Tab-separated table of N, CA and C in Angstrom:
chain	number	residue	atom	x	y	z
A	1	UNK	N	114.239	129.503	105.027
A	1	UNK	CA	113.931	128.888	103.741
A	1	UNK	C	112.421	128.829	103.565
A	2	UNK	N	112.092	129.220	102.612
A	2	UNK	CA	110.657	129.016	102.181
A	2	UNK	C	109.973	127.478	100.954
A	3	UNK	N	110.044	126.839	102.377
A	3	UNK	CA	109.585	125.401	101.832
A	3	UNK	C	108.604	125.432	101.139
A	4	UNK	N	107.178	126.402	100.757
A	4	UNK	CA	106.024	126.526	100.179
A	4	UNK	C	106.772	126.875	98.797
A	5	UNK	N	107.465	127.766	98.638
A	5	UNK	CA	107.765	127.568	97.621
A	5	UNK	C	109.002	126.735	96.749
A	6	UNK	N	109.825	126.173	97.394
A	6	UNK	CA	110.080	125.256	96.576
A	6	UNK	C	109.907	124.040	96.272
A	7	UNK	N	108.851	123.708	96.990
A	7	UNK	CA	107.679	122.672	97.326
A	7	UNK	C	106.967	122.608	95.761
A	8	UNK	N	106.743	123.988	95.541
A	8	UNK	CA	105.908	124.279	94.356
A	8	UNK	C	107.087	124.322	92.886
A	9	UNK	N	108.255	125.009	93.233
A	9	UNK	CA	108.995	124.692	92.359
A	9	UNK	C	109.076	123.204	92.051
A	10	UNK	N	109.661	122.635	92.707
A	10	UNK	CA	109.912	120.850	92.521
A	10	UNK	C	108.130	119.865	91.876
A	11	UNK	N	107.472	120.381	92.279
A	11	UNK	CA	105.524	120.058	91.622
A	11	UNK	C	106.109	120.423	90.225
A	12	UNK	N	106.637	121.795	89.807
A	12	UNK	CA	106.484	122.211	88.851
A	12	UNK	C	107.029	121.694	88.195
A	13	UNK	N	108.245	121.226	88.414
A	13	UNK	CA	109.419	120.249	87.294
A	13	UNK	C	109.223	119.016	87.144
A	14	UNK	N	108.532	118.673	88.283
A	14	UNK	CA	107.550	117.123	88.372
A	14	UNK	C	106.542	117.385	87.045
A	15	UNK	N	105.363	117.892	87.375
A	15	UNK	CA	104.374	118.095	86.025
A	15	UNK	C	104.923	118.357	85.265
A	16	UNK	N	105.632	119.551	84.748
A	16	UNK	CA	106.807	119.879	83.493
A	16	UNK	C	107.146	118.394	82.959
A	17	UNK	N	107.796	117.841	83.591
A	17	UNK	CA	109.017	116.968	82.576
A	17	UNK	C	108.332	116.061	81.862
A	18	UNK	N	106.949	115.310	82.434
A	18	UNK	CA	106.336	114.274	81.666
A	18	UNK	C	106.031	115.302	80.316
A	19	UNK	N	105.462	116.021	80.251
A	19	UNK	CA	105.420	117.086	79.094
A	19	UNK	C	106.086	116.919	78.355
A	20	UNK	N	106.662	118.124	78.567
A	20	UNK	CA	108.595	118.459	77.899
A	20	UNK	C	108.687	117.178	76.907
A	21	UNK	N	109.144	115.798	78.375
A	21	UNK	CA	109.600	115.005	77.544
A	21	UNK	C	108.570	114.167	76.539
A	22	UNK	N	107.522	114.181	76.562
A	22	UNK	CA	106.715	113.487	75.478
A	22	UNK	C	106.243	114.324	74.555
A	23	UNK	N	106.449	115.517	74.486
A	23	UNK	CA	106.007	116.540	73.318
A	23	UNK	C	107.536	116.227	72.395
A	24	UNK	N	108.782	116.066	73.027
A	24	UNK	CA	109.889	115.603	72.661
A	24	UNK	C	109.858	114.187	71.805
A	25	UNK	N	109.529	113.017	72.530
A	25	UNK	CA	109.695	112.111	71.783
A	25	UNK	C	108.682	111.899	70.922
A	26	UNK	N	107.453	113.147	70.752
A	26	UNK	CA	106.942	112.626	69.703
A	26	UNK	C	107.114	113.575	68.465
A	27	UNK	N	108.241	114.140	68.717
A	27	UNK	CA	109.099	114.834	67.430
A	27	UNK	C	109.968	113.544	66.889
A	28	UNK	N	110.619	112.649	67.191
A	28	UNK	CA	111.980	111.743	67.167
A	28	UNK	C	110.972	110.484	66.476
A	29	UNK	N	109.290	110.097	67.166
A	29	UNK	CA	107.982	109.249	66.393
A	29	UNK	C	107.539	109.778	66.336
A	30	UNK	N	107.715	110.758	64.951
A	30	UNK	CA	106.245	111.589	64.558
A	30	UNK	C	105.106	110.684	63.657
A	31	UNK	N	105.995	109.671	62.679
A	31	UNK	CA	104.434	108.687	62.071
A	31	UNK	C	103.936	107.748	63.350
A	32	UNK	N	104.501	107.399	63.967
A	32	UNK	CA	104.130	106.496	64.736
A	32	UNK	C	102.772	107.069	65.592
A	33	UNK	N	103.536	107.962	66.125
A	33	UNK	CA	102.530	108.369	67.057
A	33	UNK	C	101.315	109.158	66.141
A	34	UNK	N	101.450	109.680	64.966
A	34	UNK	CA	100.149	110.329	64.132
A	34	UNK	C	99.424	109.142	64.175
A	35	UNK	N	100.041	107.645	63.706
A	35	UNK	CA	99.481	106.759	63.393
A	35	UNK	C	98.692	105.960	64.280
A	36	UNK	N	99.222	106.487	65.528
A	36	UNK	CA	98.761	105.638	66.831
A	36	UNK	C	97.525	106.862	67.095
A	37	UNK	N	97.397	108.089	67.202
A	37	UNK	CA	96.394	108.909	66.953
A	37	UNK	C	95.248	108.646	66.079
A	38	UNK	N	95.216	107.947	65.310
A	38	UNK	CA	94.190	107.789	64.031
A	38	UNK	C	93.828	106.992	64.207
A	39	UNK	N	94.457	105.744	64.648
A	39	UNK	CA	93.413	104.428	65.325
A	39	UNK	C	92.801	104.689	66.500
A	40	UNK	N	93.159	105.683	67.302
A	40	UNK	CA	92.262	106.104	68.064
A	40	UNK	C	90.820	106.764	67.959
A	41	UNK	N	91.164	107.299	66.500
A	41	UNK	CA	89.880	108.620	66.259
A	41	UNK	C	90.137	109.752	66.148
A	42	UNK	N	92.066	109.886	66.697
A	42	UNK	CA	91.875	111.535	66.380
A	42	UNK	C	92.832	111.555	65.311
A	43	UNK	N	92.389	112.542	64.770
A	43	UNK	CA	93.395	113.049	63.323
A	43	UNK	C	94.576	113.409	63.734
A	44	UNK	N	95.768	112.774	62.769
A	44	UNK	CA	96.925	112.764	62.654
A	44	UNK	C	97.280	113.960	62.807
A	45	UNK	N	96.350	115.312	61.799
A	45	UNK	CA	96.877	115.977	61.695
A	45	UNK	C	96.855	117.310	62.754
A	46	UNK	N	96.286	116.632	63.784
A	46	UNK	CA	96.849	117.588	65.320
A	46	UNK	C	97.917	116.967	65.789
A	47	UNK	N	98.768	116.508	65.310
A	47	UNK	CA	100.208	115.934	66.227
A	47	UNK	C	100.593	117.571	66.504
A	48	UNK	N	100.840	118.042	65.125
A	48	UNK	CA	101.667	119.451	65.300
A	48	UNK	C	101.524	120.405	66.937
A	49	UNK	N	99.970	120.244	66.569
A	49	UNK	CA	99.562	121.308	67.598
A	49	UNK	C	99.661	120.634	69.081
A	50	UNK	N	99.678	119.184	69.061
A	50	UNK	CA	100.048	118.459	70.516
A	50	UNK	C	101.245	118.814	71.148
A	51	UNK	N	102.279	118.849	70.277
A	51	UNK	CA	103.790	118.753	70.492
A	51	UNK	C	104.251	119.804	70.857
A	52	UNK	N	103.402	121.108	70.513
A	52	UNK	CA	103.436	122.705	70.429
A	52	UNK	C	102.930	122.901	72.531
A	53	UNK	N	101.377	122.065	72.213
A	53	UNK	CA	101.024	122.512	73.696
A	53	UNK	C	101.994	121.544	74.590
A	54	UNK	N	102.698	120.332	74.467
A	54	UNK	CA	103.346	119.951	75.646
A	54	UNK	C	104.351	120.211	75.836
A	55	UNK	N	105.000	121.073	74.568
A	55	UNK	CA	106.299	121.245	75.008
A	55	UNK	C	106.300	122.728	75.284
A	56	UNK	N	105.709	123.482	74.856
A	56	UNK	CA	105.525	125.024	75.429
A	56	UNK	C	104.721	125.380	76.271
A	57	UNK	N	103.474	124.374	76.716
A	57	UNK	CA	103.268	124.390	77.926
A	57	UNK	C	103.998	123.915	79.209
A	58	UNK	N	104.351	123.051	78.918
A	58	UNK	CA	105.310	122.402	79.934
A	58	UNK	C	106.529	123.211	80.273
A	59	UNK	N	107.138	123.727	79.471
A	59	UNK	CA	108.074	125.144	79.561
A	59	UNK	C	107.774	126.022	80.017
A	60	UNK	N	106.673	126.790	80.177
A	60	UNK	CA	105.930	127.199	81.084
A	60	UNK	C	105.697	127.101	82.283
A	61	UNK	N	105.281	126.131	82.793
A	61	UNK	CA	104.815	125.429	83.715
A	61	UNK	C	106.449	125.562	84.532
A	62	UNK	N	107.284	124.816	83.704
A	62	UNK	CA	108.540	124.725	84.291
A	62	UNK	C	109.292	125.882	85.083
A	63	UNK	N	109.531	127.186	83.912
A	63	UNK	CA	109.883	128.317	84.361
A	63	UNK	C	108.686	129.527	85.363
A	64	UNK	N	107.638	128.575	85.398
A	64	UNK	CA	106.410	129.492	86.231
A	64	UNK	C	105.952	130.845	85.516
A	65	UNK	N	106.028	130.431	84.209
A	65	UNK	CA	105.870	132.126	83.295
A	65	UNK	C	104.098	131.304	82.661
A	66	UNK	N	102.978	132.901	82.905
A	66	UNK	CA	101.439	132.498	82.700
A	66	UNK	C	101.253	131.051	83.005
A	67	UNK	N	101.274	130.873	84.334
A	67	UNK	CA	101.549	129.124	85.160
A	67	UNK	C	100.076	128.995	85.050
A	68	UNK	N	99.142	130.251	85.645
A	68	UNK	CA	98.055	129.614	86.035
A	68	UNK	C	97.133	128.902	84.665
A	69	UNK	N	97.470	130.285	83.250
A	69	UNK	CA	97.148	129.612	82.175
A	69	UNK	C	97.060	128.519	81.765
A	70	UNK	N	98.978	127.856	81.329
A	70	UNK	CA	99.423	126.919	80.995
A	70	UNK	C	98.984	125.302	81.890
A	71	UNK	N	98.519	126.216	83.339
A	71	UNK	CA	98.351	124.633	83.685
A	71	UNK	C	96.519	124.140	83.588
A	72	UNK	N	95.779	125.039	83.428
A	72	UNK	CA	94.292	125.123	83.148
A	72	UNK	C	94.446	124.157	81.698
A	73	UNK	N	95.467	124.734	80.938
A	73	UNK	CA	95.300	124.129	79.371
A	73	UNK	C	96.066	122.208	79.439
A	74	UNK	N	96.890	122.636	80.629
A	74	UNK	CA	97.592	120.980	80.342
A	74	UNK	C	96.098	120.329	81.353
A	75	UNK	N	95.563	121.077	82.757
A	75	UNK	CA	94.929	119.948	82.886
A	75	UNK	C	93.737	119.284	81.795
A	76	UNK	N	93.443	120.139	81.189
A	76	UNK	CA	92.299	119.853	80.245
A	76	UNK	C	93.039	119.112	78.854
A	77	UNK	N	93.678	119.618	78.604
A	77	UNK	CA	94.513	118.374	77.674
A	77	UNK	C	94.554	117.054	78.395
A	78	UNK	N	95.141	117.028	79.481
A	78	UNK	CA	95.562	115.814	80.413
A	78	UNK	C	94.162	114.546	80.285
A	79	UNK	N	92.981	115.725	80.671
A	79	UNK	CA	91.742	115.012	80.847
A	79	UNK	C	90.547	114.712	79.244
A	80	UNK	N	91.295	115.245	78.858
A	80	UNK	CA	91.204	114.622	77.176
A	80	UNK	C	91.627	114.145	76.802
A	81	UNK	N	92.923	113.873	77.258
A	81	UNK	CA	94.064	112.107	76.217
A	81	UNK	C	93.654	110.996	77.359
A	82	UNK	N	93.097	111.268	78.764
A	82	UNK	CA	92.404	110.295	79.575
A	82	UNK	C	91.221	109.918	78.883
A	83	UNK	N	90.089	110.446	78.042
A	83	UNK	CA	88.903	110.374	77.780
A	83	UNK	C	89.195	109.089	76.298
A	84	UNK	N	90.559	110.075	75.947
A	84	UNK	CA	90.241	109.610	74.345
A	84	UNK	C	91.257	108.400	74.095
A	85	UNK	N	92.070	108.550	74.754
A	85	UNK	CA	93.016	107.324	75.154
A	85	UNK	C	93.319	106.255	75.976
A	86	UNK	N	92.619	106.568	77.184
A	86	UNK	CA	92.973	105.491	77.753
A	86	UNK	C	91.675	104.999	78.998
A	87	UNK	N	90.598	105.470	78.472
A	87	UNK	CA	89.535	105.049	78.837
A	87	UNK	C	88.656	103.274	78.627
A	88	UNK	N	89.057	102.150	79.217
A	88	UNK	CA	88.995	101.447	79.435
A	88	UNK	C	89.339	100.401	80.511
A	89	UNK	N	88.177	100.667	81.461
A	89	UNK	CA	88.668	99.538	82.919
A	89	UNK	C	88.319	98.261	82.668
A	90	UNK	N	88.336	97.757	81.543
A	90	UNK	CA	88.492	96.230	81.240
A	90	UNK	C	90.169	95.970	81.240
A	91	UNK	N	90.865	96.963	80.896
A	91	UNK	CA	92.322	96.376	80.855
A	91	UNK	C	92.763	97.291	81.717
A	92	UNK	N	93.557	96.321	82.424
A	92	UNK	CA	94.270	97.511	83.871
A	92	UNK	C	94.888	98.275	83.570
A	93	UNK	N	95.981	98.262	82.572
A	93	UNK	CA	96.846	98.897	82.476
A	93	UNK	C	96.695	100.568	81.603
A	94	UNK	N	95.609	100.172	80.515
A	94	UNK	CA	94.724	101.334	80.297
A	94	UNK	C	94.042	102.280	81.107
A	95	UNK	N	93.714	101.546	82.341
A	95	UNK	CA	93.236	102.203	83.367
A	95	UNK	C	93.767	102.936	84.421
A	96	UNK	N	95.291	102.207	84.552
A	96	UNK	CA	96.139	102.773	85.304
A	96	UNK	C	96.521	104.285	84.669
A	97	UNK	N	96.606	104.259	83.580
A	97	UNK	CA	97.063	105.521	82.542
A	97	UNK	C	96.153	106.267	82.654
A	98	UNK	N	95.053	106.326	82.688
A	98	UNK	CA	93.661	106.891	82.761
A	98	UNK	C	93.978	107.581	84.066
A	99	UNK	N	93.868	106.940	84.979
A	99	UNK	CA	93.929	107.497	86.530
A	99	UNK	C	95.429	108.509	86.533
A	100	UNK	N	96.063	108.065	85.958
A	100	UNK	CA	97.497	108.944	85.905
A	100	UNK	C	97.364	110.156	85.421
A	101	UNK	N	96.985	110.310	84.278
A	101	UNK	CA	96.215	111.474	83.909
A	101	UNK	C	94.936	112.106	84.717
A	102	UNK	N	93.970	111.827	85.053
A	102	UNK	CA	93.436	112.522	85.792
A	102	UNK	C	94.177	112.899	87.221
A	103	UNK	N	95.125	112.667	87.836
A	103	UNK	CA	96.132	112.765	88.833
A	103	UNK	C	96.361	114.295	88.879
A	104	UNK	N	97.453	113.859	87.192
A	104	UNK	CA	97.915	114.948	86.956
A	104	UNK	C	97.243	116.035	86.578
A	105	UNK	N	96.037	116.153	85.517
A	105	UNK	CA	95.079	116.843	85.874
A	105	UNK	C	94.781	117.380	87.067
A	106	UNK	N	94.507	116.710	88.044
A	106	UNK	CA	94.230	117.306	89.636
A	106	UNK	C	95.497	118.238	90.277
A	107	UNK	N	96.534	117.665	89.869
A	107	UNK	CA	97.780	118.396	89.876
A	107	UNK	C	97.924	119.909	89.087
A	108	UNK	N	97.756	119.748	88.536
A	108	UNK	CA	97.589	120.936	87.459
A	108	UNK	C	96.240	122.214	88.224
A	109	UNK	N	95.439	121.573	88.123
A	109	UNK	CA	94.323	121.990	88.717
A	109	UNK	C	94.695	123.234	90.259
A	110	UNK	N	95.344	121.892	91.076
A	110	UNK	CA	95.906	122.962	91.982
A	110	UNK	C	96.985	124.288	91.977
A	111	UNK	N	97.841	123.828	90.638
A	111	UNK	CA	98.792	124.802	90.376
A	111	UNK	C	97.794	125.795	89.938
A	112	UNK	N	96.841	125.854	89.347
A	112	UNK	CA	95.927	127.001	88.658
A	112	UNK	C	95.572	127.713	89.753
A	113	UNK	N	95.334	127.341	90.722
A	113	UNK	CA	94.523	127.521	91.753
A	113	UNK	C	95.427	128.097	92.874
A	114	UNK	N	96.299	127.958	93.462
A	114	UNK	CA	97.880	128.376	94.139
A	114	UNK	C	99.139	128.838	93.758
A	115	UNK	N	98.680	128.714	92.577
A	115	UNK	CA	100.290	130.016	92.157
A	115	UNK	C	101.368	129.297	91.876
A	116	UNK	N	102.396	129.570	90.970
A	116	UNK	CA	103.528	128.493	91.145
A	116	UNK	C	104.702	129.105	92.032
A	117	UNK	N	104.303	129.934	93.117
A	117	UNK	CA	105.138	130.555	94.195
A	117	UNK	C	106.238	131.207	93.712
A	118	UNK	N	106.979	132.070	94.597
A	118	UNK	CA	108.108	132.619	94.373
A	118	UNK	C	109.116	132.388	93.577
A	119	UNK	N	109.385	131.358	93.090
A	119	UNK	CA	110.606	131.032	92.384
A	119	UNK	C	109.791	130.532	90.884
A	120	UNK	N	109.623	131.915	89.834
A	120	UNK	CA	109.120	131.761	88.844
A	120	UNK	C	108.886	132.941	88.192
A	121	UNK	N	108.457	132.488	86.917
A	121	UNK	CA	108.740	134.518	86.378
A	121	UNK	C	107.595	135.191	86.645
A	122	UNK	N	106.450	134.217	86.790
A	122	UNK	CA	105.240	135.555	87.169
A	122	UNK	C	105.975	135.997	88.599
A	123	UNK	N	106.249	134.917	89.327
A	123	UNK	CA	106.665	136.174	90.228
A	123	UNK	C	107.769	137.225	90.464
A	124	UNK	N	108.447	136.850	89.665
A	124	UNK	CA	109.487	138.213	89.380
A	124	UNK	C	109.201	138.880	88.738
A	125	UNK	N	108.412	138.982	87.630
A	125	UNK	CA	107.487	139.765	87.030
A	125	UNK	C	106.369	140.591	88.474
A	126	UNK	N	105.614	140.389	88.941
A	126	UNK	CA	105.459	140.862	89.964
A	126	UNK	C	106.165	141.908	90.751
A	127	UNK	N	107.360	141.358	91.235
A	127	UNK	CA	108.025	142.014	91.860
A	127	UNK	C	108.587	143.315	91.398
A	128	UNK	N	108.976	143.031	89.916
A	128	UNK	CA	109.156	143.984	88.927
A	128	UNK	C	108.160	145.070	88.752
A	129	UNK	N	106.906	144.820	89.139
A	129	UNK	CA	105.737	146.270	88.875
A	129	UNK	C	105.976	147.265	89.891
């Protein structure tokens, strides 16, 4: 059995699902969350394109298809809704979110950096040349 890679599979469905699923529920609260965007500073009218990168990146990420791409773009997303959202160590719990995201960022980071291993389509794609 090749524990390296499904080591990396299981990372991958780990990072994936927070995605997936919040590019998801913010189809089901789309005013809410535009609205919760705008008191922040950012315009409502990138929800579209949020919902686009977490849920088709994260699909990505998931099935290991352009992994190293998709995860360069979530960590830098990741470390931009840390900057723009939840940057405040006066309240813990803002802060805890902050650190969560840069985590996952770091997470991401390494998938860019190591491949999302054997069990994924770049690498059957691979295998395929």
């Amino acid at each position: 059995m090749n524990y390296s890679s499904t080591l990396s599979l299981l990372g991958r469905i780990g990072l994936a699902a927070i995605f997936i699923l919040a590019g998801w529920n913010k189809i089901g609260g789309y005013e809410g969350t535009a609205g919760y965007m705008e008191s922040m500073g950012v315009p409502g009218i990138l929800l579209p394109a949020v919902i686009a990168l977490e849920l088709l990146g994260g699909i990505a990420v998931l099935i290991g298809f352009m992994t190293r791409f998709a995860a360069v773009g979530l960590a830098v997303f990741s470390l931009l809704a840390a900057a723009l959202f939840h940057f405040d160590p006066a309240d813990q719990m803002q802060f805890i979110m902050f650190m969560k995201n840069i985590a996952i960022a770091g997470g991401f980071l390494l998938l860019a950096a190591n491949g999302p291993g054997c069990y994924s389509v770049d690498a059957w794609r691979q295998r395929s040349e």
